[in-house]
């Protein structure tokens, strides 16, 4: 049976553990943590007033849907050894801008006109609709046609 003093000690240790874990983590912050990110300064297709947190959620979505990391589109700053998110030095960022604009246009201009009562949830395309976890979408090869009996 634990006495009161050791229970208090245990509680103190337990309550400290997350703080220790966090401070160890903080020494090597992952580059994609939103509280590390400054306010966006170079948005050309996304809404300029998008909250930074929402922007990062969106960016993580792009990365996941293409099966890449942030550095696929963002250039590294040689001096700071960190990604410079505002920089346009990585040519894939321009490709991605074109793709973002295309995806927004598909959704706003075309898919908004399709009303499918059977599939109310599938109302828009995302990067992953075409990319499916790859940076370059794979070609769809239809299965061979079955011989028809006339
Ligand atoms: C598929 C390409 C792609 C990937 C992957 C990607 N980004 Fe981006 N990111 C962009 C594009 C394109 C823009 C600029 C959008 C615009 O012009 O409106 C941008 C802009 C940003 C900005 C705003 C920079 C500024 O100051 O204007 C931040 C911050 C950012 N990305 C963070 C991230 C993080 C963090 C990751 C990884 C989780 C990531 N990005 C992954 C394409 C990408
Ligand atoms: C309608 C289908 C479709 C959607 C939606 C789509 N893409 Fe693409 N994307 C393509 C195709 C097809 C290519 C290949 C073009 C080529 O290689 O000429 C491509 C190429 C790219 C490339 C260049 C890859 C390379 O190999 O150089 C990037 C980056 C990219 N897309 C990012 C995105 C992002 C980010 C989104 C979501 C905002 C997106 N795409 C949405 C079809 C799509």
Tab-separated table of N, CA and C and ligand atoms in Angstrom:
chain	number	residue	atom	x	y	z
A	1	UNK	N	0.848	-1.212	0.000
A	1	UNK	CA	0.000	0.000	0.000
A	1	UNK	C	0.885	1.265	0.000
A	2	UNK	N	0.617	2.215	-0.860
A	2	UNK	CA	1.399	3.457	-0.921
A	2	UNK	C	0.945	4.416	0.163
A	3	UNK	N	1.880	5.090	0.773
A	3	UNK	CA	1.461	6.119	1.719
A	3	UNK	C	1.175	7.417	0.963
A	4	UNK	N	0.655	8.380	1.723
A	4	UNK	CA	0.211	9.620	1.084
A	4	UNK	C	1.367	10.367	0.412
A	5	UNK	N	2.519	10.369	1.104
A	5	UNK	CA	3.664	11.116	0.591
A	5	UNK	C	4.123	10.562	-0.756
A	6	UNK	N	4.184	9.212	-0.860
A	6	UNK	CA	4.668	8.648	-2.127
A	6	UNK	C	3.647	8.843	-3.240
A	7	UNK	N	2.364	8.882	-2.861
A	7	UNK	CA	1.331	9.165	-3.872
A	7	UNK	C	1.505	10.581	-4.421
A	8	UNK	N	1.787	11.514	-3.535
A	8	UNK	CA	1.988	12.905	-3.946
A	8	UNK	C	3.200	12.984	-4.877
A	9	UNK	N	4.272	12.245	-4.498
A	9	UNK	CA	5.474	12.240	-5.340
A	9	UNK	C	5.160	11.680	-6.720
A	10	UNK	N	4.415	10.566	-6.703
A	10	UNK	CA	4.051	9.931	-7.969
A	10	UNK	C	3.255	10.895	-8.850
A	11	UNK	N	2.283	11.566	-8.204
A	11	UNK	CA	1.458	12.520	-8.949
A	11	UNK	C	2.321	13.637	-9.532
A	12	UNK	N	3.300	14.072	-8.745
A	12	UNK	CA	4.177	15.154	-9.201
A	12	UNK	C	4.994	14.686	-10.406
A	13	UNK	N	5.507	13.445	-10.320
A	13	UNK	CA	6.303	12.903	-11.433
A	13	UNK	C	5.444	12.803	-12.687
A	14	UNK	N	4.236	12.249	-12.487
A	14	UNK	CA	3.346	12.076	-13.637
A	14	UNK	C	3.010	13.412	-14.281
A	15	UNK	N	2.766	14.415	-13.455
A	15	UNK	CA	2.356	15.695	-14.027
A	15	UNK	C	3.541	16.389	-14.692
A	16	UNK	N	4.759	16.023	-14.294
A	16	UNK	CA	5.943	16.632	-14.907
A	16	UNK	C	6.292	15.990	-16.242
A	17	UNK	N	5.934	14.701	-16.368
A	17	UNK	CA	6.377	13.951	-17.545
A	17	UNK	C	6.067	14.652	-18.877
A	18	UNK	N	4.823	15.114	-19.072
A	18	UNK	CA	4.554	15.773	-20.364
A	18	UNK	C	5.416	17.015	-20.565
A	19	UNK	N	5.683	17.743	-19.467
A	19	UNK	CA	6.491	18.959	-19.579
A	19	UNK	C	7.903	18.600	-20.013
A	20	UNK	N	8.448	17.509	-19.434
A	20	UNK	CA	9.798	17.074	-19.812
A	20	UNK	C	9.805	16.646	-21.277
A	21	UNK	N	8.822	15.827	-21.628
A	21	UNK	CA	8.740	15.350	-23.004
A	21	UNK	C	8.671	16.530	-23.959
A	22	UNK	N	7.885	17.539	-23.584
A	22	UNK	CA	7.718	18.689	-24.458
A	22	UNK	C	9.013	19.477	-24.583
A	23	UNK	N	9.724	19.668	-23.438
A	23	UNK	CA	10.939	20.474	-23.514
A	23	UNK	C	12.019	19.754	-24.315
A	24	UNK	N	12.011	18.402	-24.256
A	24	UNK	CA	12.974	17.670	-25.071
A	24	UNK	C	12.634	17.826	-26.544
A	25	UNK	N	11.344	17.786	-26.824
A	25	UNK	CA	10.883	17.949	-28.197
A	25	UNK	C	11.252	19.337	-28.716
A	26	UNK	N	11.096	20.336	-27.837
A	26	UNK	CA	11.274	21.722	-28.257
A	26	UNK	C	12.700	22.014	-28.715
A	27	UNK	N	13.682	21.187	-28.252
A	27	UNK	CA	15.071	21.414	-28.665
A	27	UNK	C	15.255	21.179	-30.164
A	28	UNK	N	14.538	20.200	-30.692
A	28	UNK	CA	14.609	19.936	-32.125
A	28	UNK	C	13.205	20.033	-32.708
A	29	UNK	N	12.709	21.273	-32.885
A	29	UNK	CA	11.324	21.424	-33.336
A	29	UNK	C	11.155	20.926	-34.758
A	30	UNK	N	10.104	20.137	-35.024
A	30	UNK	CA	9.859	19.754	-36.407
A	30	UNK	C	9.568	21.023	-37.210
A	31	UNK	N	10.014	20.997	-38.489
A	31	UNK	CA	9.908	22.214	-39.263
A	31	UNK	C	8.472	22.581	-39.620
A	32	UNK	N	7.564	21.647	-39.426
A	32	UNK	CA	6.217	21.926	-39.889
A	32	UNK	C	5.271	22.277	-38.745
A	33	UNK	N	5.785	22.646	-37.587
A	33	UNK	CA	4.875	22.999	-36.491
A	33	UNK	C	4.362	24.417	-36.664
A	34	UNK	N	3.020	24.554	-36.569
A	34	UNK	CA	2.455	25.836	-36.972
A	34	UNK	C	2.885	27.003	-36.092
A	35	UNK	N	3.162	26.741	-34.805
A	35	UNK	CA	3.544	27.881	-33.975
A	35	UNK	C	4.961	28.360	-34.288
A	36	UNK	N	5.683	27.614	-35.134
A	36	UNK	CA	7.012	28.042	-35.577
A	36	UNK	C	6.892	28.935	-36.816
A	37	UNK	N	5.709	28.985	-37.412
A	37	UNK	CA	5.585	29.630	-38.709
A	37	UNK	C	5.193	31.095	-38.586
A	38	UNK	N	5.871	31.950	-39.350
A	38	UNK	CA	5.469	33.352	-39.379
A	38	UNK	C	4.214	33.516	-40.235
A	39	UNK	N	3.624	34.681	-40.179
A	39	UNK	CA	2.460	34.991	-40.999
A	39	UNK	C	2.834	34.876	-42.474
A	40	UNK	N	1.969	34.261	-43.294
A	40	UNK	CA	2.332	34.123	-44.711
A	40	UNK	C	2.499	35.486	-45.388
A	41	UNK	N	3.516	35.565	-46.248
A	41	UNK	CA	3.806	36.838	-46.915
A	41	UNK	C	3.756	36.729	-48.436
A	42	UNK	N	3.633	35.490	-48.944
A	42	UNK	CA	3.757	35.323	-50.397
A	42	UNK	C	2.669	34.397	-50.946
A	43	UNK	N	1.424	34.603	-50.499
A	43	UNK	CA	0.327	33.796	-51.040
A	43	UNK	C	-0.182	34.456	-52.317
A	44	UNK	N	-0.260	33.673	-53.391
A	44	UNK	CA	-0.717	34.208	-54.671
A	44	UNK	C	-1.999	33.569	-55.167
A	45	UNK	N	-2.305	32.361	-54.708
A	45	UNK	CA	-3.560	31.723	-55.121
A	45	UNK	C	-4.490	31.434	-53.935
A	46	UNK	N	-3.930	31.140	-52.785
A	46	UNK	CA	-4.750	30.908	-51.600
A	46	UNK	C	-5.171	32.258	-51.018
A	47	UNK	N	-6.304	32.277	-50.265
A	47	UNK	CA	-6.719	33.554	-49.668
A	47	UNK	C	-5.632	34.108	-48.732
A	48	UNK	N	-5.279	35.382	-48.913
A	48	UNK	CA	-4.167	35.974	-48.153
A	48	UNK	C	-4.463	36.027	-46.654
A	49	UNK	N	-5.761	36.035	-46.294
A	49	UNK	CA	-6.098	36.172	-44.875
A	49	UNK	C	-6.347	34.817	-44.206
A	50	UNK	N	-5.912	33.733	-44.847
A	50	UNK	CA	-6.111	32.410	-44.274
A	50	UNK	C	-5.342	32.319	-42.946
A	51	UNK	N	-6.009	31.838	-41.861
A	51	UNK	CA	-5.281	31.725	-40.590
A	51	UNK	C	-4.099	30.750	-40.731
A	52	UNK	N	-2.924	31.082	-40.175
A	52	UNK	CA	-1.730	30.244	-40.314
A	52	UNK	C	-1.983	28.775	-39.964
A	53	UNK	N	-2.806	28.530	-38.945
A	53	UNK	CA	-3.079	27.153	-38.544
A	53	UNK	C	-3.791	26.387	-39.660
A	54	UNK	N	-4.764	27.069	-40.272
A	54	UNK	CA	-5.527	26.466	-41.367
A	54	UNK	C	-4.626	26.220	-42.580
A	55	UNK	N	-3.716	27.169	-42.805
A	55	UNK	CA	-2.774	27.046	-43.925
A	55	UNK	C	-1.925	25.790	-43.758
A	56	UNK	N	-1.442	25.568	-42.543
A	56	UNK	CA	-0.585	24.397	-42.306
A	56	UNK	C	-1.384	23.094	-42.445
A	57	UNK	N	-2.630	23.101	-41.985
A	57	UNK	CA	-3.474	21.920	-42.159
A	57	UNK	C	-3.616	21.604	-43.651
A	58	UNK	N	-3.822	22.647	-44.442
A	58	UNK	CA	-3.950	22.513	-45.888
A	58	UNK	C	-2.656	21.954	-46.483
A	59	UNK	N	-1.522	22.499	-46.044
A	59	UNK	CA	-0.204	22.085	-46.554
A	59	UNK	C	0.076	20.628	-46.215
A	60	UNK	N	-0.279	20.236	-44.987
A	60	UNK	CA	-0.086	18.835	-44.601
A	60	UNK	C	-0.939	17.937	-45.474
A	61	UNK	N	-2.132	18.444	-45.846
A	61	UNK	CA	-3.011	17.704	-46.736
A	61	UNK	C	-2.362	17.512	-48.103
A	62	UNK	N	-1.787	18.584	-48.655
A	62	UNK	CA	-1.110	18.471	-49.956
A	62	UNK	C	-0.004	17.413	-49.871
A	63	UNK	N	0.817	17.528	-48.824
A	63	UNK	CA	1.951	16.607	-48.676
A	63	UNK	C	1.443	15.156	-48.605
A	64	UNK	N	0.434	14.923	-47.786
A	64	UNK	CA	-0.090	13.569	-47.623
A	64	UNK	C	-0.718	13.030	-48.899
A	65	UNK	N	-1.449	13.900	-49.601
A	65	UNK	CA	-2.155	13.437	-50.788
A	65	UNK	C	-1.209	13.184	-51.968
A	66	UNK	N	-0.023	13.802	-51.916
A	66	UNK	CA	0.985	13.569	-52.954
A	66	UNK	C	2.065	12.580	-52.494
A	67	UNK	N	2.033	12.205	-51.217
A	67	UNK	CA	3.045	11.295	-50.690
A	67	UNK	C	4.429	11.932	-50.649
A	68	UNK	N	4.491	13.228	-50.312
A	68	UNK	CA	5.776	13.933	-50.260
A	68	UNK	C	5.908	14.668	-48.929
A	69	UNK	N	7.068	15.270	-48.705
A	69	UNK	CA	7.291	16.099	-47.521
A	69	UNK	C	7.272	17.565	-47.967
A	70	UNK	N	7.273	18.455	-46.974
A	70	UNK	CA	7.232	19.892	-47.261
A	70	UNK	C	8.331	20.303	-48.250
A	71	UNK	N	9.504	19.658	-48.160
A	71	UNK	CA	10.631	20.087	-49.001
A	71	UNK	C	10.460	19.704	-50.477
A	72	UNK	N	9.402	18.983	-50.796
A	72	UNK	CA	9.128	18.698	-52.205
A	72	UNK	C	8.808	19.995	-52.952
A	73	UNK	N	8.136	20.918	-52.272
A	73	UNK	CA	7.756	22.190	-52.902
A	73	UNK	C	8.505	23.391	-52.333
A	74	UNK	N	9.036	23.242	-51.112
A	74	UNK	CA	9.649	24.395	-50.455
A	74	UNK	C	11.166	24.289	-50.425
A	75	UNK	N	11.829	25.400	-50.750
A	75	UNK	CA	13.294	25.436	-50.834
A	75	UNK	C	13.925	25.611	-49.455
A	76	UNK	N	15.086	24.990	-49.289
A	76	UNK	CA	15.818	25.122	-48.040
A	76	UNK	C	16.705	26.358	-48.092
A	77	UNK	N	16.715	27.084	-46.989
A	77	UNK	CA	17.599	28.241	-46.857
A	77	UNK	C	18.957	27.734	-46.385
A	78	UNK	N	20.004	27.934	-47.205
A	78	UNK	CA	21.324	27.363	-46.890
A	78	UNK	C	21.917	27.925	-45.607
A	79	UNK	N	21.573	29.183	-45.290
A	79	UNK	CA	22.138	29.785	-44.079
A	79	UNK	C	21.494	29.249	-42.817
A	80	UNK	N	20.158	29.226	-42.789
A	80	UNK	CA	19.466	28.797	-41.569
A	80	UNK	C	19.285	27.282	-41.530
A	81	UNK	N	19.510	26.606	-42.665
A	81	UNK	CA	19.288	25.151	-42.796
A	81	UNK	C	17.828	24.776	-42.568
A	82	UNK	N	16.936	25.755	-42.701
A	82	UNK	CA	15.506	25.491	-42.547
A	82	UNK	C	14.795	25.775	-43.860
A	83	UNK	N	13.589	25.263	-43.956
A	83	UNK	CA	12.812	25.556	-45.150
A	83	UNK	C	12.354	27.006	-45.095
A	84	UNK	N	12.480	27.688	-46.231
A	84	UNK	CA	11.967	29.043	-46.350
A	84	UNK	C	10.651	28.947	-47.121
A	85	UNK	N	9.555	28.947	-46.375
A	85	UNK	CA	8.251	28.679	-46.980
A	85	UNK	C	7.812	29.771	-47.943
A	86	UNK	N	8.241	31.015	-47.710
A	86	UNK	CA	7.820	32.119	-48.583
A	86	UNK	C	8.599	32.136	-49.898
A	87	UNK	N	9.765	31.495	-49.919
A	87	UNK	CA	10.618	31.506	-51.113
A	87	UNK	C	9.955	30.773	-52.277
A	88	UNK	N	10.223	31.277	-53.497
A	88	UNK	CA	9.711	30.612	-54.703
A	88	UNK	C	10.839	29.893	-55.452
A	89	UNK	N	11.962	29.624	-54.770
A	89	UNK	CA	13.135	29.039	-55.435
A	89	UNK	C	12.900	27.611	-55.916
A	90	UNK	N	12.041	26.866	-55.257
A	90	UNK	CA	11.765	25.488	-55.681
A	90	UNK	C	10.705	25.496	-56.783
A	91	UNK	N	11.061	25.041	-58.004
A	91	UNK	CA	10.120	25.116	-59.136
A	91	UNK	C	8.829	24.313	-58.915
A	92	UNK	N	8.847	23.316	-58.033
A	92	UNK	CA	7.603	22.565	-57.782
A	92	UNK	C	6.541	23.445	-57.127
A	93	UNK	N	6.965	24.510	-56.470
A	93	UNK	CA	5.984	25.400	-55.832
A	93	UNK	C	5.109	26.052	-56.899
A	94	UNK	N	5.717	26.427	-58.031
A	94	UNK	CA	4.953	27.025	-59.124
A	94	UNK	C	3.983	25.998	-59.709
A	95	UNK	N	4.458	24.758	-59.877
A	95	UNK	CA	3.564	23.695	-60.352
A	95	UNK	C	2.385	23.536	-59.398
A	96	UNK	N	2.692	23.541	-58.109
A	96	UNK	CA	1.634	23.366	-57.112
A	96	UNK	C	0.644	24.528	-57.155
A	97	UNK	N	1.138	25.761	-57.384
A	97	UNK	CA	0.227	26.912	-57.489
A	97	UNK	C	-0.749	26.714	-58.653
A	98	UNK	N	-0.211	26.246	-59.781
A	98	UNK	CA	-1.068	25.991	-60.942
A	98	UNK	C	-2.130	24.950	-60.581
A	99	UNK	N	-1.683	23.900	-59.876
A	99	UNK	CA	-2.587	22.814	-59.484
A	99	UNK	C	-3.649	23.278	-58.492
A	100	UNK	N	-3.260	24.139	-57.554
A	100	UNK	CA	-4.228	24.660	-56.575
A	100	UNK	C	-5.293	25.474	-57.302
A	101	UNK	N	-4.840	26.338	-58.238
A	101	UNK	CA	-5.781	27.164	-58.998
A	101	UNK	C	-6.700	26.280	-59.837
A	102	UNK	N	-6.119	25.250	-60.455
A	102	UNK	CA	-6.915	24.327	-61.275
A	102	UNK	C	-7.968	23.618	-60.420
A	103	UNK	N	-7.537	23.114	-59.254
A	103	UNK	CA	-8.454	22.382	-58.375
A	103	UNK	C	-9.594	23.290	-57.898
A	104	UNK	N	-9.264	24.545	-57.567
A	104	UNK	CA	-10.302	25.470	-57.119
A	104	UNK	C	-11.294	25.746	-58.252
A	105	UNK	N	-10.754	25.877	-59.474
A	105	UNK	CA	-11.636	26.160	-60.613
A	105	UNK	C	-12.536	24.968	-60.935
A	106	UNK	N	-11.965	23.768	-60.874
A	106	UNK	CA	-12.786	22.561	-61.112
A	106	UNK	C	-13.952	22.537	-60.122
A	107	UNK	N	-13.650	22.802	-58.863
A	107	UNK	CA	-14.693	22.739	-57.830
A	107	UNK	C	-15.721	23.850	-57.977
A	108	UNK	N	-15.222	25.092	-58.146
A	108	UNK	CA	-16.135	26.238	-58.149
A	108	UNK	C	-16.936	26.333	-59.430
A	109	UNK	N	-16.249	26.110	-60.553
A	109	UNK	CA	-16.889	26.369	-61.833
A	109	UNK	C	-17.678	25.165	-62.339
A	110	UNK	N	-17.169	23.959	-62.090
A	110	UNK	CA	-17.783	22.783	-62.709
A	110	UNK	C	-18.488	21.852	-61.737
A	111	UNK	N	-17.769	21.423	-60.683
A	111	UNK	CA	-18.400	20.432	-59.803
A	111	UNK	C	-19.574	21.015	-59.034
A	112	UNK	N	-19.574	22.333	-58.836
A	112	UNK	CA	-20.685	22.970	-58.134
A	112	UNK	C	-21.980	22.827	-58.942
A	113	UNK	N	-21.854	22.535	-60.246
A	113	UNK	CA	-23.045	22.405	-61.100
A	113	UNK	C	-23.586	20.987	-61.127
A	114	UNK	N	-22.834	20.037	-60.557
A	114	UNK	CA	-23.285	18.643	-60.545
A	114	UNK	C	-24.015	18.363	-59.237
A	115	UNK	N	-25.251	17.974	-59.358
A	115	UNK	CA	-26.011	17.615	-58.161
A	115	UNK	C	-26.316	16.120	-58.231
A	116	UNK	N	-25.600	15.356	-57.425
A	116	UNK	CA	-25.810	13.913	-57.402
A	116	UNK	C	-26.382	13.522	-56.047
A	117	UNK	N	-27.700	13.270	-55.993
A	117	UNK	CA	-28.334	12.974	-54.711
A	117	UNK	C	-27.798	11.697	-54.069
A	118	UNK	N	-27.218	10.802	-54.883
A	118	UNK	CA	-26.695	9.558	-54.322
A	118	UNK	C	-25.368	9.751	-53.606
A	119	UNK	N	-24.630	10.771	-53.997
A	119	UNK	CA	-23.305	10.969	-53.410
A	119	UNK	C	-23.141	12.396	-52.918
A	120	UNK	N	-23.902	12.768	-51.877
A	120	UNK	CA	-23.823	14.159	-51.417
A	120	UNK	C	-22.438	14.519	-50.875
A	121	UNK	N	-21.655	13.509	-50.417
A	121	UNK	CA	-20.361	13.797	-49.799
A	121	UNK	C	-19.263	14.059	-50.841
A	122	UNK	N	-19.342	13.375	-51.973
A	122	UNK	CA	-18.287	13.538	-52.973
A	122	UNK	C	-18.625	14.727	-53.851
A	123	UNK	N	-18.422	15.915	-53.295
A	123	UNK	CA	-18.855	17.104	-54.023
A	123	UNK	C	-17.675	17.907	-54.541
A	124	UNK	N	-16.456	17.467	-54.257
A	124	UNK	CA	-15.318	18.231	-54.782
A	124	UNK	C	-14.113	17.337	-55.003
A	125	UNK	N	-13.232	17.787	-55.873
A	125	UNK	CA	-11.963	17.077	-56.060
A	125	UNK	C	-10.911	17.709	-55.145
A	126	UNK	N	-9.979	16.885	-54.758
A	126	UNK	CA	-8.826	17.327	-53.979
A	126	UNK	C	-7.595	16.829	-54.725
A	127	UNK	N	-6.433	17.226	-54.251
A	127	UNK	CA	-5.194	16.751	-54.887
A	127	UNK	C	-5.191	15.220	-54.950
A	128	UNK	N	-5.618	14.603	-53.864
A	128	UNK	CA	-5.568	13.148	-53.773
A	128	UNK	C	-6.533	12.443	-54.708
A	129	UNK	N	-7.564	13.153	-55.191
A	129	UNK	CA	-8.509	12.537	-56.125
A	129	UNK	C	-7.760	12.021	-57.347
A	130	UNK	N	-6.789	12.816	-57.809
A	130	UNK	CA	-5.990	12.401	-58.954
A	130	UNK	C	-4.655	11.790	-58.526
A	131	UNK	N	-4.012	12.392	-57.533
A	131	UNK	CA	-2.640	11.982	-57.202
A	131	UNK	C	-2.575	10.674	-56.419
A	132	UNK	N	-3.541	10.412	-55.553
A	132	UNK	CA	-3.604	9.149	-54.811
A	132	UNK	C	-2.279	8.759	-54.172
A	133	UNK	N	-1.658	9.727	-53.500
A	133	UNK	CA	-0.443	9.421	-52.760
A	133	UNK	C	0.835	9.437	-53.576
A	134	UNK	N	0.772	9.946	-54.816
A	134	UNK	CA	1.978	10.010	-55.658
A	134	UNK	C	2.191	11.430	-56.161
A	135	UNK	N	3.447	11.825	-56.365
A	135	UNK	CA	3.682	13.182	-56.868
A	135	UNK	C	3.214	13.311	-58.317
A	136	UNK	N	3.421	12.270	-59.118
A	136	UNK	CA	2.890	12.272	-60.487
A	136	UNK	C	1.779	11.226	-60.555
A	137	UNK	N	0.556	11.653	-60.915
A	137	UNK	CA	-0.556	10.693	-60.927
A	137	UNK	C	-0.269	9.516	-61.863
A	138	UNK	N	-0.618	8.344	-61.425
A	138	UNK	CA	-0.446	7.153	-62.265
A	138	UNK	C	-1.522	7.120	-63.331
A	139	UNK	N	-1.163	6.609	-64.497
A	139	UNK	CA	-2.154	6.451	-65.556
A	139	UNK	C	-3.160	5.380	-65.145
A	140	UNK	N	-4.411	5.617	-65.467
A	140	UNK	CA	-5.427	4.588	-65.210
A	140	UNK	C	-5.512	3.665	-66.416
A	141	UNK	N	-5.274	2.417	-66.178
A	141	UNK	CA	-5.381	1.453	-67.270
A	141	UNK	C	-6.625	0.610	-67.046
A	142	UNK	N	-7.637	0.806	-67.900
A	142	UNK	CA	-8.883	0.056	-67.690
A	142	UNK	C	-8.647	-1.441	-67.875
A	143	UNK	N	-9.369	-2.274	-67.131
A	143	UNK	CA	-9.221	-3.714	-67.298
A	143	UNK	C	-9.651	-4.122	-68.702
A	144	UNK	N	-9.065	-5.204	-69.246
A	144	UNK	CA	-9.421	-5.618	-70.610
A	144	UNK	C	-10.920	-5.907	-70.705
A	145	UNK	N	-11.497	-5.542	-71.843
A	145	UNK	CA	-12.935	-5.743	-72.042
A	145	UNK	C	-13.268	-7.221	-72.084
A	146	UNK	N	-14.356	-7.569	-71.434
A	146	UNK	CA	-14.802	-8.966	-71.497
A	146	UNK	C	-15.488	-9.180	-72.848
A	147	UNK	N	-15.250	-10.329	-73.479
A	147	UNK	CA	-15.929	-10.582	-74.764
A	147	UNK	C	-17.442	-10.599	-74.544
A	148	UNK	N	-18.154	-9.901	-75.440
A	148	UNK	CA	-19.611	-9.847	-75.295
A	148	UNK	C	-20.274	-10.914	-76.145
A	149	UNK	N	-21.385	-11.465	-75.645
A	149	UNK	CA	-22.137	-12.463	-76.406
A	149	UNK	C	-23.331	-11.784	-77.045
A	150	UNK	N	-23.410	-11.831	-78.327
A	150	UNK	CA	-24.522	-11.177	-79.017
A	150	UNK	C	-25.607	-12.170	-79.361
B	1	LIG	C1	2.721	20.166	-53.290
B	1	LIG	C2	3.499	21.347	-52.931
B	1	LIG	C3	3.545	21.784	-51.487
B	1	LIG	C4	3.831	21.031	-50.387
B	1	LIG	C5	4.109	19.535	-50.291
B	1	LIG	C6	3.827	21.941	-49.259
B	1	LIG	N1	3.563	23.198	-49.691
B	1	LIG	FE1	3.504	24.873	-48.542
B	1	LIG	N2	3.008	26.007	-50.172
B	1	LIG	C7	2.852	25.516	-51.449
B	1	LIG	C8	2.430	26.600	-52.322
B	1	LIG	C9	2.127	26.476	-53.805
B	1	LIG	C10	2.362	27.743	-51.533
B	1	LIG	C11	1.965	29.149	-51.984
B	1	LIG	C12	0.448	29.223	-52.125
B	1	LIG	C13	-0.016	30.542	-52.745
B	1	LIG	O1	0.746	31.167	-53.498
B	1	LIG	O2	-1.175	30.931	-52.470
B	1	LIG	C14	2.751	27.349	-50.181
B	1	LIG	C15	2.830	28.226	-49.096
B	1	LIG	C16	3.193	27.847	-47.817
B	1	LIG	C17	3.335	28.748	-46.699
B	1	LIG	C18	3.141	30.270	-46.743
B	1	LIG	C19	4.487	30.934	-47.024
B	1	LIG	C20	4.379	32.444	-47.187
B	1	LIG	O3	4.922	33.178	-46.340
B	1	LIG	O4	3.727	32.896	-48.152
B	1	LIG	C21	3.681	27.997	-45.618
B	1	LIG	C22	3.935	28.498	-44.206
B	1	LIG	C23	3.764	26.627	-46.054
B	1	LIG	N3	3.468	26.576	-47.407
B	1	LIG	C24	4.071	25.575	-45.237
B	1	LIG	C25	4.156	24.256	-45.656
B	1	LIG	C26	4.428	23.157	-44.764
B	1	LIG	C27	4.652	23.290	-43.270
B	1	LIG	C28	4.437	22.034	-45.534
B	1	LIG	C29	4.626	20.580	-45.091
B	1	LIG	C30	3.678	20.109	-44.090
B	1	LIG	C31	4.150	22.436	-46.898
B	1	LIG	N4	4.001	23.791	-46.928
B	1	LIG	C32	4.060	21.573	-47.962
B	1	LIG	C33	3.067	24.226	-51.857
B	1	LIG	C34	3.380	23.154	-51.037
B	2	LIG	C1	-7.729	16.582	-61.978
B	2	LIG	C2	-6.572	15.830	-61.519
B	2	LIG	C3	-5.572	16.551	-60.641
B	2	LIG	C4	-5.811	17.237	-59.482
B	2	LIG	C5	-7.138	17.495	-58.800
B	2	LIG	C6	-4.518	17.688	-59.004
B	2	LIG	N1	-3.537	17.302	-59.844
B	2	LIG	FE1	-1.534	17.695	-59.682
B	2	LIG	N2	-1.189	16.778	-61.436
B	2	LIG	C7	-2.145	16.119	-62.204
B	2	LIG	C8	-1.501	15.543	-63.379
B	2	LIG	C9	-2.185	14.721	-64.458
B	2	LIG	C10	-0.130	15.887	-63.281
B	2	LIG	C11	1.004	15.508	-64.225
B	2	LIG	C12	1.215	16.630	-65.210
B	2	LIG	C13	2.446	16.329	-66.048
B	2	LIG	O1	3.320	15.589	-65.611
B	2	LIG	O2	2.523	16.871	-67.134
B	2	LIG	C14	0.025	16.658	-62.054
B	2	LIG	C15	1.221	17.184	-61.624
B	2	LIG	C16	1.426	17.826	-60.407
B	2	LIG	C17	2.691	18.289	-59.918
B	2	LIG	C18	4.032	18.157	-60.640
B	2	LIG	C19	4.584	16.780	-60.303
B	2	LIG	C20	5.844	16.418	-61.034
B	2	LIG	O3	6.071	15.208	-61.203
B	2	LIG	O4	6.605	17.297	-61.440
B	2	LIG	C21	2.472	18.828	-58.685
B	2	LIG	C22	3.498	19.422	-57.759
B	2	LIG	C23	1.055	18.723	-58.417
B	2	LIG	N3	0.456	18.108	-59.488
B	2	LIG	C24	0.442	19.158	-57.280
B	2	LIG	C25	-0.934	19.109	-57.068
B	2	LIG	C26	-1.577	19.657	-55.891
B	2	LIG	C27	-0.875	20.318	-54.737
B	2	LIG	C28	-2.913	19.454	-56.050
B	2	LIG	C29	-4.047	19.884	-55.129
B	2	LIG	C30	-4.132	21.294	-54.834
B	2	LIG	C31	-3.105	18.778	-57.335
B	2	LIG	N4	-1.882	18.584	-57.905
B	2	LIG	C32	-4.346	18.426	-57.855
B	2	LIG	C33	-3.484	16.001	-61.923
B	2	LIG	C34	-4.127	16.593	-60.857
